[in-house]
PDB file of C-alpha atoms in Angstrom:
ATOM      1  CA  MET K   1     117.390  81.593 110.967  1.00 53.00           C
ATOM      2  CA  GLU K   2     119.626  80.973 108.016  1.00 63.00           C
ATOM      3  CA  ASN K   3     118.465  80.687 104.440  1.00 76.00           C
ATOM      4  CA  GLU K   4     115.317  82.725 105.088  1.00 93.00           C
ATOM      5  CA  LEU K   5     114.240  85.733 103.119  1.00 95.00           C
ATOM      6  CA  THR K   6     114.073  88.883 105.245  1.00 96.00           C
ATOM      7  CA  PHE K   7     112.331  92.209 104.626  1.00 97.00           C
ATOM      8  CA  ARG K   8     113.677  95.430 106.113  1.00 97.00           C
ATOM      9  CA  PRO K   9     113.686  99.208 105.606  1.00 98.00           C
ATOM     10  CA  LEU K  10     116.450 100.665 103.469  1.00 98.00           C
ATOM     11  CA  LYS K  11     119.595 101.988 105.114  1.00 97.00           C
ATOM     12  CA  GLU K  12     121.923 104.723 103.895  1.00 96.00           C
ATOM     13  CA  GLU K  13     124.447 102.200 102.581  1.00 96.00           C
ATOM     14  CA  ASP K  14     121.843 100.398 100.417  1.00 98.00           C
ATOM     15  CA  TYR K  15     121.705 103.284  97.942  1.00 98.00           C
ATOM     16  CA  GLU K  16     125.112 102.367  96.481  1.00 97.00           C
ATOM     17  CA  THR K  17     123.984  98.765  95.943  1.00 97.00           C
ATOM     18  CA  ILE K  18     120.738  99.851  94.277  1.00 98.00           C
ATOM     19  CA  CYS K  19     122.615 102.268  91.984  1.00 98.00           C
ATOM     20  CA  LYS K  20     124.843  99.368  90.918  1.00 97.00           C
ATOM     21  CA  TRP K  21     121.751  97.298  90.065  1.00 97.00           C
ATOM     22  CA  TRP K  22     120.212 100.147  88.060  1.00 96.00           C
ATOM     23  CA  LYS K  23     123.416 100.453  86.040  1.00 97.00           C
ATOM     24  CA  GLN K  24     123.611  96.683  85.482  1.00 96.00           C
ATOM     25  CA  TRP K  25     120.005  96.687  84.208  1.00 93.00           C
ATOM     26  CA  GLU K  26     120.855  99.753  82.057  1.00 93.00           C
ATOM     27  CA  TRP K  27     118.392 101.964  83.927  1.00 90.00           C
ATOM     28  CA  PRO K  28     119.080 105.581  84.804  1.00 90.00           C
ATOM     29  CA  VAL K  29     120.426 106.152  88.310  1.00 94.00           C
ATOM     30  CA  ILE K  30     117.798 108.012  90.318  1.00 94.00           C
ATOM     31  CA  PRO K  31     119.309 110.833  92.408  1.00 95.00           C
ATOM     32  CA  LYS K  32     118.857 110.466  96.162  1.00 96.00           C
ATOM     33  CA  GLU K  33     116.985 113.755  96.392  1.00 95.00           C
ATOM     34  CA  MET K  34     114.337 112.392  94.000  1.00 95.00           C
ATOM     35  CA  LEU K  35     113.745 109.355  96.210  1.00 97.00           C
ATOM     36  CA  PRO K  36     111.653 109.289  99.378  1.00 97.00           C
ATOM     37  CA  ASN K  37     113.576 110.065 102.563  1.00 97.00           C
ATOM     38  CA  ASN K  38     116.667 110.891 100.518  1.00 96.00           C
ATOM     39  CA  GLY K  39     117.092 107.300  99.325  1.00 96.00           C
ATOM     40  CA  LYS K  40     116.067 105.551 102.541  1.00 97.00           C
ATOM     41  CA  GLY K  41     112.290 105.586 101.992  1.00 97.00           C
ATOM     42  CA  GLY K  42     111.867 102.055 100.835  1.00 97.00           C
ATOM     43  CA  PHE K  43     112.523  98.420 101.559  1.00 98.00           C
ATOM     44  CA  ILE K  44     114.819  95.581 100.607  1.00 98.00           C
ATOM     45  CA  VAL K  45     114.585  91.795 100.728  1.00 97.00           C
ATOM     46  CA  GLU K  46     117.710  89.835 101.597  1.00 97.00           C
ATOM     47  CA  LYS K  47     118.815  86.271 102.172  1.00 95.00           C
ATOM     48  CA  ASN K  48     121.814  85.690 104.437  1.00 92.00           C
ATOM     49  CA  ASN K  49     122.655  89.407 104.121  1.00 90.00           C
ATOM     50  CA  MET K  50     122.651  89.132 100.299  1.00 94.00           C
ATOM     51  CA  PRO K  51     120.367  91.875  98.918  1.00 97.00           C
ATOM     52  CA  ILE K  52     117.926  90.538  96.302  1.00 97.00           C
ATOM     53  CA  VAL K  53     115.258  93.138  95.485  1.00 97.00           C
ATOM     54  CA  SER K  54     114.252  96.612  96.616  1.00 97.00           C
ATOM     55  CA  GLY K  55     111.676  99.313  96.001  1.00 97.00           C
ATOM     56  CA  PHE K  56     110.802 102.822  97.171  1.00 98.00           C
ATOM     57  CA  LEU K  57     107.555 103.909  98.803  1.00 98.00           C
ATOM     58  CA  TYR K  58     106.412 107.487  98.283  1.00 97.00           C
ATOM     59  CA  LEU K  59     103.822 108.487 100.850  1.00 97.00           C
ATOM     60  CA  THR K  60     101.469 111.309  99.892  1.00 94.00           C
ATOM     61  CA  ASN K  61      99.019 113.670 101.544  1.00 95.00           C
ATOM     62  CA  SER K  62      96.209 111.376 100.363  1.00 95.00           C
ATOM     63  CA  THR K  63      95.292 107.778 101.134  1.00 96.00           C
ATOM     64  CA  GLY K  64      97.372 106.719  98.143  1.00 95.00           C
ATOM     65  CA  ALA K  65     101.053 105.841  97.892  1.00 96.00           C
ATOM     66  CA  LEU K  66     103.443 105.299  95.013  1.00 94.00           C
ATOM     67  CA  PHE K  67     105.611 102.163  95.025  1.00 95.00           C
ATOM     68  CA  GLU K  68     108.378 102.684  92.525  1.00 94.00           C
ATOM     69  CA  TRP K  69     111.847 101.915  91.222  1.00 94.00           C
ATOM     70  CA  VAL K  70     111.552  98.209  92.029  1.00 93.00           C
ATOM     71  CA  VAL K  71     114.849  96.649  91.022  1.00 95.00           C
ATOM     72  CA  SER K  72     116.495  93.315  91.656  1.00 94.00           C
ATOM     73  CA  ASN K  73     120.039  92.110  91.966  1.00 96.00           C
ATOM     74  CA  PRO K  74     120.906  90.843  88.455  1.00 94.00           C
ATOM     75  CA  GLU K  75     123.589  88.577  89.916  1.00 93.00           C
ATOM     76  CA  TYR K  76     121.149  86.732  92.194  1.00 93.00           C
ATOM     77  CA  LYS K  77     120.166  83.565  90.326  1.00 87.00           C
ATOM     78  CA  GLU K  78     118.667  81.453  93.127  1.00 84.00           C
ATOM     79  CA  GLU K  79     115.313  79.723  92.716  1.00 87.00           C
ATOM     80  CA  ASP K  80     113.680  81.864  95.417  1.00 90.00           C
ATOM     81  CA  ARG K  81     114.144  85.104  93.446  1.00 89.00           C
ATOM     82  CA  LYS K  82     110.441  85.241  92.519  1.00 90.00           C
ATOM     83  CA  GLU K  83     109.501  84.531  96.124  1.00 94.00           C
ATOM     84  CA  ALA K  84     111.711  87.455  97.215  1.00 95.00           C
ATOM     85  CA  ILE K  85     109.908  89.817  94.824  1.00 92.00           C
ATOM     86  CA  GLU K  86     106.519  88.624  96.084  1.00 94.00           C
ATOM     87  CA  LEU K  87     107.704  89.071  99.674  1.00 96.00           C
ATOM     88  CA  LEU K  88     108.726  92.651  98.905  1.00 96.00           C
ATOM     89  CA  ILE K  89     105.375  93.521  97.332  1.00 94.00           C
ATOM     90  CA  ASN K  90     103.296  91.749 100.006  1.00 96.00           C
ATOM     91  CA  ASN K  91     105.209  93.431 102.834  1.00 97.00           C
ATOM     92  CA  VAL K  92     104.924  96.860 101.213  1.00 97.00           C
ATOM     93  CA  GLU K  93     101.164  96.266 100.944  1.00 95.00           C
ATOM     94  CA  GLN K  94     100.996  95.320 104.641  1.00 97.00           C
ATOM     95  CA  THR K  95     103.107  98.328 105.628  1.00 97.00           C
ATOM     96  CA  CYS K  96     100.719 100.567 103.714  1.00 96.00           C
ATOM     97  CA  LYS K  97      97.652  98.979 105.323  1.00 96.00           C
ATOM     98  CA  ASN K  98      99.221  99.456 108.760  1.00 97.00           C
ATOM     99  CA  ILE K  99      99.587 103.213 108.216  1.00 96.00           C
ATOM    100  CA  GLY K 100      96.181 103.764 106.612  1.00 97.00           C
ATOM    101  CA  VAL K 101      97.129 103.811 102.930  1.00 97.00           C
ATOM    102  CA  LYS K 102      94.246 102.510 100.823  1.00 96.00           C
ATOM    103  CA  TYR K 103      95.710 102.607  97.318  1.00 94.00           C
ATOM    104  CA  ILE K 104      99.140 101.799  95.942  1.00 94.00           C
ATOM    105  CA  PHE K 105     100.158 102.963  92.476  1.00 90.00           C
ATOM    106  CA  SER K 106     103.168 101.729  90.528  1.00 88.00           C
ATOM    107  CA  ILE K 107     104.580 102.086  87.029  1.00 81.00           C
ATOM    108  CA  GLY K 108     106.172  99.144  85.309  1.00 78.00           C
ATOM    109  CA  ARG K 109     107.319  97.728  82.028  1.00 74.00           C
ATOM    110  CA  ASN K 110     109.038  94.505  83.076  1.00 72.00           C
ATOM    111  CA  LYS K 111     106.729  91.710  81.979  1.00 78.00           C
ATOM    112  CA  ARG K 112     107.617  89.317  84.813  1.00 81.00           C
ATOM    113  CA  LEU K 113     107.206  92.014  87.452  1.00 76.00           C
ATOM    114  CA  MET K 114     103.804  92.962  86.019  1.00 79.00           C
ATOM    115  CA  GLU K 115     102.775  89.283  86.048  1.00 83.00           C
ATOM    116  CA  THR K 116     103.801  89.066  89.704  1.00 76.00           C
ATOM    117  CA  HIS K 117     101.689  92.116  90.499  1.00 76.00           C
ATOM    118  CA  LYS K 118      98.722  90.524  88.691  1.00 82.00           C
ATOM    119  CA  LYS K 119      99.203  87.299  90.644  1.00 84.00           C
ATOM    120  CA  LEU K 120      99.075  89.321  93.877  1.00 77.00           C
ATOM    121  CA  GLY K 121      95.783  91.001  92.923  1.00 81.00           C
ATOM    122  CA  TRP K 122      96.984  94.254  91.383  1.00 73.00           C
ATOM    123  CA  SER K 123      95.226  95.712  88.338  1.00 81.00           C
ATOM    124  CA  VAL K 124      97.614  96.039  85.403  1.00 79.00           C
ATOM    125  CA  ASP K 125      96.630  98.383  82.571  1.00 79.00           C
ATOM    126  CA  LYS K 126      96.989  96.684  79.212  1.00 80.00           C
ATOM    127  CA  LYS K 127      98.285  99.831  77.497  1.00 78.00           C
ATOM    128  CA  PRO K 128     101.948 100.730  77.984  1.00 75.00           C
ATOM    129  CA  SER K 129     102.838 103.865  79.927  1.00 75.00           C
ATOM    130  CA  TYR K 130     105.976 105.947  80.069  1.00 75.00           C
ATOM    131  CA  GLU K 131     107.654 107.790  82.872  1.00 75.00           C
ATOM    132  CA  ILE K 132     107.672 111.494  82.083  1.00 76.00           C
ATOM    133  CA  ILE K 133     110.260 113.451  84.054  1.00 77.00           C
ATOM    134  CA  LYS K 134     111.597 116.976  83.740  1.00 74.00           C
ATOM    135  CA  ASN K 135     114.745 118.087  85.512  1.00 75.00           C
ATOM    136  CA  LEU K 136     114.305 121.636  86.772  1.00 79.00           C
TER     137      LEU K 136
END
């Protein structure tokens, strides 16, 4: 089925693509060992094998999960970009439900991404937050 958005788990080779996107958006590149399943613990949405948006899902020893590092392809300018982001979030939610996760937590600062989360029923704190990381 051509021209359809598809959702799939990340593969080893996706990490290079995602690093490129982080650099293009002027984000820090997250080392593989800091990502779930060494950079393969997440999902990507594509159209005709063109990657559009991805995110990583950290599973925990609780009924909560962390959905993080959501990043999109800055070169993808098609009108279904927003639909691709919604597809990613909705499918991550369904994946979590299927494995018994009851809560998903995410950190964000991109206004459009936060609006998309709100539209999909997520609670968005009105006060800004910051990622706090220490390299050991």
